[in-house]
Short mmCIF file of C-alpha atoms in Angstrom, two decimals:
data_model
loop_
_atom_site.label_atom_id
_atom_site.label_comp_id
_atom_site.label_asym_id
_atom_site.label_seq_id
_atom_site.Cartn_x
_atom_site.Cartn_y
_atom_site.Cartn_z
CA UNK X 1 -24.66 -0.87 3.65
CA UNK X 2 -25.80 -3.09 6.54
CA UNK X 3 -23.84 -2.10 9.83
CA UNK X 4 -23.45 -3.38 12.93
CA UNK X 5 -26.61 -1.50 13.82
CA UNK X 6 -28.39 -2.58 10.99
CA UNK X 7 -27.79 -6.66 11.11
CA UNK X 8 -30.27 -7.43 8.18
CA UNK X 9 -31.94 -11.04 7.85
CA UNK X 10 -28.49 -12.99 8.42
CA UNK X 11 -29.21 -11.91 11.91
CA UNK X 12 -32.21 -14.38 12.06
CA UNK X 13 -29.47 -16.84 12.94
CA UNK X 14 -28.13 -14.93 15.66
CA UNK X 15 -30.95 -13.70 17.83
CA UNK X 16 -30.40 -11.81 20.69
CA UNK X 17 -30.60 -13.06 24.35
CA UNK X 18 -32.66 -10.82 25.88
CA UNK X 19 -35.49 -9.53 23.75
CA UNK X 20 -35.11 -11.95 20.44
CA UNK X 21 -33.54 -9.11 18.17
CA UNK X 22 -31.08 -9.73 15.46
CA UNK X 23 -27.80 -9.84 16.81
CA UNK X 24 -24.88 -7.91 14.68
CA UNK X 25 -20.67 -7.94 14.72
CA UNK X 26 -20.23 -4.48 16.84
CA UNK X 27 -16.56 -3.80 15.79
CA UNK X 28 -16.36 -1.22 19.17
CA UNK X 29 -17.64 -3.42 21.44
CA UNK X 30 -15.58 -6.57 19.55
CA UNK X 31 -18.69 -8.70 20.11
CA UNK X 32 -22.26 -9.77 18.70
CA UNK X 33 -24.73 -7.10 20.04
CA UNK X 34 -28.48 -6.22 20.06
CA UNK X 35 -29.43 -2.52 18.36
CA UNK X 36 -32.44 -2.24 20.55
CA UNK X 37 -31.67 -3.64 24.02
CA UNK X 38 -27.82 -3.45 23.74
CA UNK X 39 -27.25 -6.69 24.64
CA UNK X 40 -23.90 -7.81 24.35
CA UNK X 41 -23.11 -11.74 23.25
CA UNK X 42 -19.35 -13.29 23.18
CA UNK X 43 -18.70 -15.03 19.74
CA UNK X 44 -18.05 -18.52 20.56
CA UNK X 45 -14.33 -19.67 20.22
CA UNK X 46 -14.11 -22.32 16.71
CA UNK X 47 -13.55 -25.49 17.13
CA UNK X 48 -10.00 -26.29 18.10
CA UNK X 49 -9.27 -22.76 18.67
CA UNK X 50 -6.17 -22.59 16.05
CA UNK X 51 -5.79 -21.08 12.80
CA UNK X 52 -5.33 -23.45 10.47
CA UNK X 53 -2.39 -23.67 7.80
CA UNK X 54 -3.02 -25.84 5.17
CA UNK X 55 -0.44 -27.80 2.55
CA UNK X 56 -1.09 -26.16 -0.56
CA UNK X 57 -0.48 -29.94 -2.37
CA UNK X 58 -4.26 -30.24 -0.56
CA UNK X 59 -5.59 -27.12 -0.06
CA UNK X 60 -8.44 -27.90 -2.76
CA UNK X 61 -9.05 -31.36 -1.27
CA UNK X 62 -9.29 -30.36 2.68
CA UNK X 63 -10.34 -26.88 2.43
CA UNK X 64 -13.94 -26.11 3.85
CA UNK X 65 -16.65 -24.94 1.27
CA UNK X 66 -18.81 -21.83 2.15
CA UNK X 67 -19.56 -18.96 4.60
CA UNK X 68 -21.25 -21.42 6.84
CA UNK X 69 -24.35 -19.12 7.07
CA UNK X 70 -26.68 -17.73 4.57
CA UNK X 71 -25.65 -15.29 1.90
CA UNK X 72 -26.75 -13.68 -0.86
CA UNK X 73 -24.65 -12.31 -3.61
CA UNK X 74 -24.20 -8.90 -6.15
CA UNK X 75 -22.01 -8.83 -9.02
CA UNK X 76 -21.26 -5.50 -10.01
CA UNK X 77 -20.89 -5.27 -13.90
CA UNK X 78 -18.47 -2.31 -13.98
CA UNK X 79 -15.72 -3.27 -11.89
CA UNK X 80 -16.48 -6.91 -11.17
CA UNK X 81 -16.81 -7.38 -7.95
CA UNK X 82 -18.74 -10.09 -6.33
CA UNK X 83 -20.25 -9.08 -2.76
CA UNK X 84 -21.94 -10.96 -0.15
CA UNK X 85 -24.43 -9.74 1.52
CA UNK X 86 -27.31 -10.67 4.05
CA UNK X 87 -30.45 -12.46 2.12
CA UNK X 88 -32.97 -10.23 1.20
CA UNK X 89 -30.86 -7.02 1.53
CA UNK X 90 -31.71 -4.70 -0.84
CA UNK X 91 -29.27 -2.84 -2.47
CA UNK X 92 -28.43 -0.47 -5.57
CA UNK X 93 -24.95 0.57 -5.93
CA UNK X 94 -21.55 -1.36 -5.70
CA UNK X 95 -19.58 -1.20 -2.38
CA UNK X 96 -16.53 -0.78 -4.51
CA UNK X 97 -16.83 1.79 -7.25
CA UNK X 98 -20.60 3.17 -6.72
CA UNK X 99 -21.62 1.74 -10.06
CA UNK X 100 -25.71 1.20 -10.39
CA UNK X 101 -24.72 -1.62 -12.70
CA UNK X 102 -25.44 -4.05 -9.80
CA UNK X 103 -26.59 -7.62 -10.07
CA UNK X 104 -27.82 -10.45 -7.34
CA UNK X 105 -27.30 -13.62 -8.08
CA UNK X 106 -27.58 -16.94 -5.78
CA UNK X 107 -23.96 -18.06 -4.05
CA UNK X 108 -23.29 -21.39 -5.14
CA UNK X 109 -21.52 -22.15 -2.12
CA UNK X 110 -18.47 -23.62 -3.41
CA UNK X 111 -15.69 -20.82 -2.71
CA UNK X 112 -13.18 -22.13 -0.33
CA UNK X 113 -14.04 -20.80 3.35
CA UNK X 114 -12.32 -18.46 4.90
CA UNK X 115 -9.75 -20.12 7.75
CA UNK X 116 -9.92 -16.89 9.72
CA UNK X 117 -10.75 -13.14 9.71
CA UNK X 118 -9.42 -10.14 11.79
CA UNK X 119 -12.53 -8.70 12.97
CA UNK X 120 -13.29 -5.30 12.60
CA UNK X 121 -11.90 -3.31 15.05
CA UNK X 122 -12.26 0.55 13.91
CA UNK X 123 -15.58 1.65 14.26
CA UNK X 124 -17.55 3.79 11.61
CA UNK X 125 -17.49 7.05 13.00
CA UNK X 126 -13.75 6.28 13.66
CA UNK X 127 -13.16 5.87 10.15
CA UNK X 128 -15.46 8.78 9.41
CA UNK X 129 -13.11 10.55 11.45
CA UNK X 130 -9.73 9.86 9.55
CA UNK X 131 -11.56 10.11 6.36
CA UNK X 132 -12.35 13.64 7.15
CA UNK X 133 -9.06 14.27 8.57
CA UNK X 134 -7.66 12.83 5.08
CA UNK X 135 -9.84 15.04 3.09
CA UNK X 136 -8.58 18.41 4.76
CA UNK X 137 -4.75 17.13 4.27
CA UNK X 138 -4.94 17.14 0.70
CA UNK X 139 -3.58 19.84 -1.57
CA UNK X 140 -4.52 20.41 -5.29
CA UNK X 141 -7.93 19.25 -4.94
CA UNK X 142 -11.38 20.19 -5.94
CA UNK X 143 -13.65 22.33 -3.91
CA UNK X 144 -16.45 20.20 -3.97
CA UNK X 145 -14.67 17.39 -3.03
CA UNK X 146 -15.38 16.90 0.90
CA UNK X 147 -18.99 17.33 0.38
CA UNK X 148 -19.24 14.66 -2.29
CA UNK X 149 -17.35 12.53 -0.31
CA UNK X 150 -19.64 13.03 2.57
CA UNK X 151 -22.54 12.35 0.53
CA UNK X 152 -21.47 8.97 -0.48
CA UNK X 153 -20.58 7.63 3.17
CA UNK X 154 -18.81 4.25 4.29
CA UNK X 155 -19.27 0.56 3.64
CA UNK X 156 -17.56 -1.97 5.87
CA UNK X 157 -16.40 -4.93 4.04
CA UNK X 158 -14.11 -8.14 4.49
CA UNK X 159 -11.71 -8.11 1.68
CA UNK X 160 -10.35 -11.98 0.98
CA UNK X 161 -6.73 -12.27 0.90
CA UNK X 162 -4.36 -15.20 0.66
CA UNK X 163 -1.86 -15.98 2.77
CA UNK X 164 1.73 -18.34 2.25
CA UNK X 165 3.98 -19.79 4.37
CA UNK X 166 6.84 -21.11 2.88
CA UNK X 167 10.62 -22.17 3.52
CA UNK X 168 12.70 -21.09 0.59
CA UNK X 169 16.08 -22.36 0.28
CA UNK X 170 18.30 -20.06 -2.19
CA UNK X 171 21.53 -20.96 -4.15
CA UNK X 172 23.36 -17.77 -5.41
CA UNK X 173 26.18 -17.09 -7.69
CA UNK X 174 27.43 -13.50 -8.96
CA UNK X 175 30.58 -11.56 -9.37
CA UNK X 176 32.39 -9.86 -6.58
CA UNK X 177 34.06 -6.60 -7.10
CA UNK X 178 36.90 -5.92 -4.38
CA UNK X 179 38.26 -2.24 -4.82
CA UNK X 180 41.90 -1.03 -4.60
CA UNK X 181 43.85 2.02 -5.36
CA UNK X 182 46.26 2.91 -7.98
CA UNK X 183 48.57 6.19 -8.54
CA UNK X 184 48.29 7.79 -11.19
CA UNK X 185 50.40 10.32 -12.92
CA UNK X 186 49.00 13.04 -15.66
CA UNK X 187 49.46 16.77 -16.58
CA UNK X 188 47.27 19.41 -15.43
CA UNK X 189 46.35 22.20 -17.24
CA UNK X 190 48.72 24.66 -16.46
CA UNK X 191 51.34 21.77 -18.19
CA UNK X 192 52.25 20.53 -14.11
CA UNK X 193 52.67 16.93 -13.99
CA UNK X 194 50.63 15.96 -11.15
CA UNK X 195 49.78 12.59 -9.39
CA UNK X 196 46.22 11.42 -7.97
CA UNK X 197 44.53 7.70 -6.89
CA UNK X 198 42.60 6.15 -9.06
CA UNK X 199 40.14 3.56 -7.84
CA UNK X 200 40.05 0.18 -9.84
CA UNK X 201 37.80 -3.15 -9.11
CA UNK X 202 39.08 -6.69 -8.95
CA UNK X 203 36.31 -8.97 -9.97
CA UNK X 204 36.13 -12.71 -8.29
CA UNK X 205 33.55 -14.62 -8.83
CA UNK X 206 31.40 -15.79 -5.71
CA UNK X 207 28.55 -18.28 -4.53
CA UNK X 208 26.64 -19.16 -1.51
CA UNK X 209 23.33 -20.37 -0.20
CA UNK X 210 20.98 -19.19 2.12
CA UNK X 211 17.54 -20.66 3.90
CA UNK X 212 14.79 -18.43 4.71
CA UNK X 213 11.07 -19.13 6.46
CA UNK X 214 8.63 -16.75 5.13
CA UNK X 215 5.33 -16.29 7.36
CA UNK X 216 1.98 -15.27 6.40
CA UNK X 217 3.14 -13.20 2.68
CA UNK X 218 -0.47 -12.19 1.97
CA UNK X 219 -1.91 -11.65 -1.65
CA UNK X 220 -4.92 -9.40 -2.22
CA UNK X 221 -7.78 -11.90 -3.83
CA UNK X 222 -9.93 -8.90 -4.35
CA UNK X 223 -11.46 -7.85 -7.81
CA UNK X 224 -13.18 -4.35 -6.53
CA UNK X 225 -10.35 -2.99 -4.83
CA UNK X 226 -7.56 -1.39 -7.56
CA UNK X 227 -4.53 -3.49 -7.61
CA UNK X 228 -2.14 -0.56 -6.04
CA UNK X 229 -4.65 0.29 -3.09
CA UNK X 230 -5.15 -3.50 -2.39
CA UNK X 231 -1.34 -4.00 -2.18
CA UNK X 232 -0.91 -1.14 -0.12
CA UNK X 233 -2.46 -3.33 2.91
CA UNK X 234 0.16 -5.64 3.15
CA UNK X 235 0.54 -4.40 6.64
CA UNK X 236 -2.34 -5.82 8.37
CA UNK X 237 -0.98 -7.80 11.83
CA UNK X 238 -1.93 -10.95 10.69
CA UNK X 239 -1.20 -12.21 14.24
CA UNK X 240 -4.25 -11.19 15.30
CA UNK X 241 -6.06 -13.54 12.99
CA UNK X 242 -9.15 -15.61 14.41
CA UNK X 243 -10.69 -18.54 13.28
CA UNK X 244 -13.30 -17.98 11.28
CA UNK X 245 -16.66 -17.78 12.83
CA UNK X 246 -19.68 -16.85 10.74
CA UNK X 247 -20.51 -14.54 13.07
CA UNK X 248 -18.14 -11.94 12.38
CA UNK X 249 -20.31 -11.85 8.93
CA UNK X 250 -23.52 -10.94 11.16
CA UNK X 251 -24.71 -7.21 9.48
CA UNK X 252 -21.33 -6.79 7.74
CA UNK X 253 -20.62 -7.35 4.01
CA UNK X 254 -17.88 -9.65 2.24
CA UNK X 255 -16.50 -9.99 -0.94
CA UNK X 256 -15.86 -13.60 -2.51
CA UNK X 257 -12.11 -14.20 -3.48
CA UNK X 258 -11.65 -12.71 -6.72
CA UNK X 259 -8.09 -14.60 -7.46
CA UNK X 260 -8.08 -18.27 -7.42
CA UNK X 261 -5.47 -20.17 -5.06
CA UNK X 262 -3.03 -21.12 -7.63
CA UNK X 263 -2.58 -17.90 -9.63
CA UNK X 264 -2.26 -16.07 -5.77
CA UNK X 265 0.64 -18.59 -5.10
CA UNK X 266 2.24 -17.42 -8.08
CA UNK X 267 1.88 -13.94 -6.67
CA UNK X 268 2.77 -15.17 -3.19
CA UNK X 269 6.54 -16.90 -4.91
CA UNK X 270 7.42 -13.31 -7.01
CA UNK X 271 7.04 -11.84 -3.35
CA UNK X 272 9.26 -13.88 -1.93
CA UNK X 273 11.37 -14.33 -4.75
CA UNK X 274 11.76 -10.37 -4.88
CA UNK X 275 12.66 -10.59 -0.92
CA UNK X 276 15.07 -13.34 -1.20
CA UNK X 277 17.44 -11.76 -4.27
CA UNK X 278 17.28 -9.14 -1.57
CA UNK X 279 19.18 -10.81 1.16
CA UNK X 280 20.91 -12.74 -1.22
CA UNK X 281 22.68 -9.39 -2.74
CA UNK X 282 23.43 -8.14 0.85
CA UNK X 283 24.97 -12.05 1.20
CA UNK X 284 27.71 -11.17 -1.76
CA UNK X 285 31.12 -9.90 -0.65
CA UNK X 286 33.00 -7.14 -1.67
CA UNK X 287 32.91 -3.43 -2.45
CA UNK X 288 30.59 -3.90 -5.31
CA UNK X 289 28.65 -6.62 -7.71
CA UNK X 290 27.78 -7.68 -10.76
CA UNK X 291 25.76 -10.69 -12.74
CA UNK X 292 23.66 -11.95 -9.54
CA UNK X 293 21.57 -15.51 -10.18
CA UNK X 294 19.48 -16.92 -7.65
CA UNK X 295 18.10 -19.85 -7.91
CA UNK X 296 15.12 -21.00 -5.41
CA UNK X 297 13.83 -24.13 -4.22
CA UNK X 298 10.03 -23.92 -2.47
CA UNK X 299 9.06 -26.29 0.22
CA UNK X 300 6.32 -26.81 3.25
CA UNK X 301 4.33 -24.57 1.89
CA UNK X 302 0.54 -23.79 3.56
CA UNK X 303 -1.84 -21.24 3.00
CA UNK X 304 -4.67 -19.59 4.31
CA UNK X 305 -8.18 -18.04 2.72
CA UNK X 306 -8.77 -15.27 5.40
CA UNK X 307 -11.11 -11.60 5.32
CA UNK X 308 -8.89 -8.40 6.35
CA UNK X 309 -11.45 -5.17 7.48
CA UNK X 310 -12.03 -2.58 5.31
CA UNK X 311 -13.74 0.37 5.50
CA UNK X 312 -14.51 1.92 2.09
CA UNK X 313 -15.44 5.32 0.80
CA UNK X 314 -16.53 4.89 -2.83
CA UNK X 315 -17.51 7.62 -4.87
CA UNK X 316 -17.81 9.44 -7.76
CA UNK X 317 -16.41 12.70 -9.50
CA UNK X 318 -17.35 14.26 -12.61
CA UNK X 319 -18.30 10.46 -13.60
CA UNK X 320 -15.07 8.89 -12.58
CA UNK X 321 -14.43 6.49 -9.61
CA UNK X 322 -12.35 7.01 -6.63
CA UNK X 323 -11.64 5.65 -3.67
CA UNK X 324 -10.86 6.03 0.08
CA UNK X 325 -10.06 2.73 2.42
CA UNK X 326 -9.19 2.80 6.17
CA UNK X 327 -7.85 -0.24 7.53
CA UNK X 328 -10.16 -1.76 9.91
CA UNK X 329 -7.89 -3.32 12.01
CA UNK X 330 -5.61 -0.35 12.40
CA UNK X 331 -6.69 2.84 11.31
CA UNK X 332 -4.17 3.10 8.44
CA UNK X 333 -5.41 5.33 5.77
CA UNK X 334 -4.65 4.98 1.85
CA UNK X 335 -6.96 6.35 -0.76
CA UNK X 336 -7.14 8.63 -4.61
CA UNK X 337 -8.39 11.59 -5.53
CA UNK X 338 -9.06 14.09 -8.57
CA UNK X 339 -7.03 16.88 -8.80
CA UNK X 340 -8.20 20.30 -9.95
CA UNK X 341 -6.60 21.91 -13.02
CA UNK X 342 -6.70 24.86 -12.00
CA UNK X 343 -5.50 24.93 -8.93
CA UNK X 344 -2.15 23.08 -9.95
CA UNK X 345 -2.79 25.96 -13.16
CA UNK X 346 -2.37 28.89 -10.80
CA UNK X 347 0.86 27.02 -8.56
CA UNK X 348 2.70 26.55 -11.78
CA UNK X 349 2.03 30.11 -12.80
CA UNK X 350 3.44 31.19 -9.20
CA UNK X 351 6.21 29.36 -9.26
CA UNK X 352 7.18 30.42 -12.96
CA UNK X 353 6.46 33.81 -11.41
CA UNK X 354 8.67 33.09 -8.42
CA UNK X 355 11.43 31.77 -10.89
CA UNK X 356 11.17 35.15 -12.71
CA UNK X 357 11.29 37.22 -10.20
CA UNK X 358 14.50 36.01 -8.39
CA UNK X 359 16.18 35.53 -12.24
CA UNK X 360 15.37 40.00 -12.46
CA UNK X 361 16.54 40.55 -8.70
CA UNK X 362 19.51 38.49 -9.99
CA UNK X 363 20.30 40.37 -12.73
CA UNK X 364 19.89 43.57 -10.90
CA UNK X 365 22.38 42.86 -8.31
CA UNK X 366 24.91 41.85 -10.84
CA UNK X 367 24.34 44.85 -13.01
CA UNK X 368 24.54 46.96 -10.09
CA UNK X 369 28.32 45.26 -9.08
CA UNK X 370 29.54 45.74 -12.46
CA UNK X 371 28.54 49.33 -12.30
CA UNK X 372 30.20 49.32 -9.13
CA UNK X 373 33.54 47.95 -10.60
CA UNK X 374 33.18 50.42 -13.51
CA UNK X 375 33.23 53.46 -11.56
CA UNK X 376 36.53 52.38 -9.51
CA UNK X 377 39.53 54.09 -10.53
CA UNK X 378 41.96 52.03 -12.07
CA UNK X 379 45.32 53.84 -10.47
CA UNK X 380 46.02 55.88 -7.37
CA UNK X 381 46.76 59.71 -8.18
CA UNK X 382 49.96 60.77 -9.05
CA UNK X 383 51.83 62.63 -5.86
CA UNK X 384 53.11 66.07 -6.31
CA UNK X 385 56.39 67.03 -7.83
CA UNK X 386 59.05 67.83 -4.53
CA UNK X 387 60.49 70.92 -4.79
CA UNK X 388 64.45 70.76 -4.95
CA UNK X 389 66.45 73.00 -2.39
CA UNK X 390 68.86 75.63 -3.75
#
């Protein structure tokens, strides 16, 4: 893993200032900077200074091709990820999984660019930190575990993503279920004839429409990240996307979109599809409903190719692949582990043993009551015979 203290031949590109150096993206400092000198170098603003949304209609026809600066890429044969790195950089394992099944190939240069990037903004030995932190929060693992974790250290990598805008524009029908109250009269079971209100729905049917602007719904484009830890990113603050400057590449790692355009727009519509059946159910009157259709129509739709910071703890258990990410934008932490048997062996035991143990006490106390009741006489004593006056 090339850091921002180890820029790697990209760097050639970027040389420093001051004493000629290789320049690297310092996510602490939030600027190019030399590992010798410690010179510190603003990344120049993009041309036009906007991110860019384009109309998906054209996205294939207008979209830049690229990273803009050399790159070299690794396949990884086990879990398919394709990696950028710096020319010349040598490496042996995948950034994703740790697998030794690596490949480097050339980069044809025909990817769609990225429009922007968040740049990293959590440093390694922040990350570090709330990895370590993560570690000693988790119950029902093994031993071993925060020393192989260690072992295997951090890789900082942009992860592509898609991102849709979209207006949606949502026609709904359904049924409506309006409650009301009857009284009822039935015979209890002491033969009473008692009286009690019954609820009962009154079902109208019921329609309306709704129009909705969706902003920046992003879609995980990644092959080496597992689908659920991906997804769990969704939160990044896209409003503190950049353009894209290749720069922010200088000494980092970034993976090429795994998920073509298309097929992530189809992602990008069940999203909002899912959120618009949503509102549209809250939209319904009524206590209650039934049989909801929506039907929606999608329009001025854009999209962006942009890299979201990762940091990424790969490694290895008993032969088995797990994983550890901290968002590098905000520190958020997500990540899977092995359990141990025998730990969660030994809890089940104690709580069967818990179980047990209340069930005798249990027992105890009502076999002592009953004993109780036993021994209580069941009449007062009979009160000595008067004696009758002469």
């Amino acid at each position: 893993m090339t850091s921002a203290f180890d820029p790697g031949p990209s760097g050639d590109t970027f040389p420093c200032g001051q004493c000629g150096a290789r320049l690297g993206y310092d996510a602490g400092a939030q600027a190019m900077k030399c590992p010798y000198c410690g010179f510190q170098q603003a990344i120049p603003q993009a041309p036009g200074g906007l991110v860019r949304e384009i109309p998906i209609e054209e996205g294939m026809r207008l979209a830049a091709r690229g990273y803009g600066t050399p790159v070299a890429q690794v396949s990884c044969r086990e879990c398919g990820a394709t990696v950028n790195v710096p020319p010349g950089e040598q490496t042996a394992t995948c950034t994703f999984c740790r697998s030794h099944q690596v490949l480097a190939q050339e980069s044809a240069g025909t990817a769609i660019r990225p429009e922007s990037v968040v740049p990293f903004k959590i440093d390694k030995n922040n990350a570090n930190h709330r990895f370590e932190e993560w570690l000693g929060s988790l119950w029902f693992r093994p031993n071993d575990l925060k020393k192989m974790a260690k072992v295997e250290g951090f890789a900082g990598v942009y992860v592509p993503y898609w991102t849709f805008d979209a207006r949606v524009d949502s026609s709904w029908t359904a049924e409506a279920g309006y409650h009301y109250y009857e009284t009822e009269t039935y015979t209890d079971e002491q033969g009473n004839r008692q009286t009690r209100q019954v609820q009962k729905t009154r079902w109208e049917p019921a329609r309306g429409r709704r129009t909705d602007a969706f902003d920046d719904v992003i879609v995980c484009a990644s092959k080496g990240l597992p689908e659920n830890l991906g997804d769990s990113f969704r939160t990044f603050n896209t409003s503190e996307l950049t353009p894209y400057r290749p720069e922010f590449l200088a000494g980092w790692r970034a993976e090429s979109y795994a998920i073509d355009l298309m097929p992530a727009w189809d992602t990008g519509q069940t999203i909002m599809a899912s959120t618009q059946r949503s509102r549209c159910r809250s939209d319904v009157p009524g206590d209650e409903q039934r049989n909801l259709q929506v039907d929606n129509h999608f329009s001025h739709v854009t999209f962006k190719h942009v890299l979201l910071p990762v940091w990424i703890a790969a490694y290895r258990y008993q032969d088995k692949p797990y994983q550890f990410l901290v968002n590098g934008q905000t520190g958020e932490v997500i990540g899977k582990a092995p359990y141990s048997f025998w730990k969660i062996f030994f809890f089940v035991l104690f709580l069967v043993a818990l179980v047990v143990s209340i069930a005798v006490v249990a027992n105890r106390n009502a076999d002592r009551s009953s004993s109780s009741d036993e021994r209580t006489p069941a009449t007062s004593p009979a009160k000595a015979p008067s004696r009758s006056r002469r």
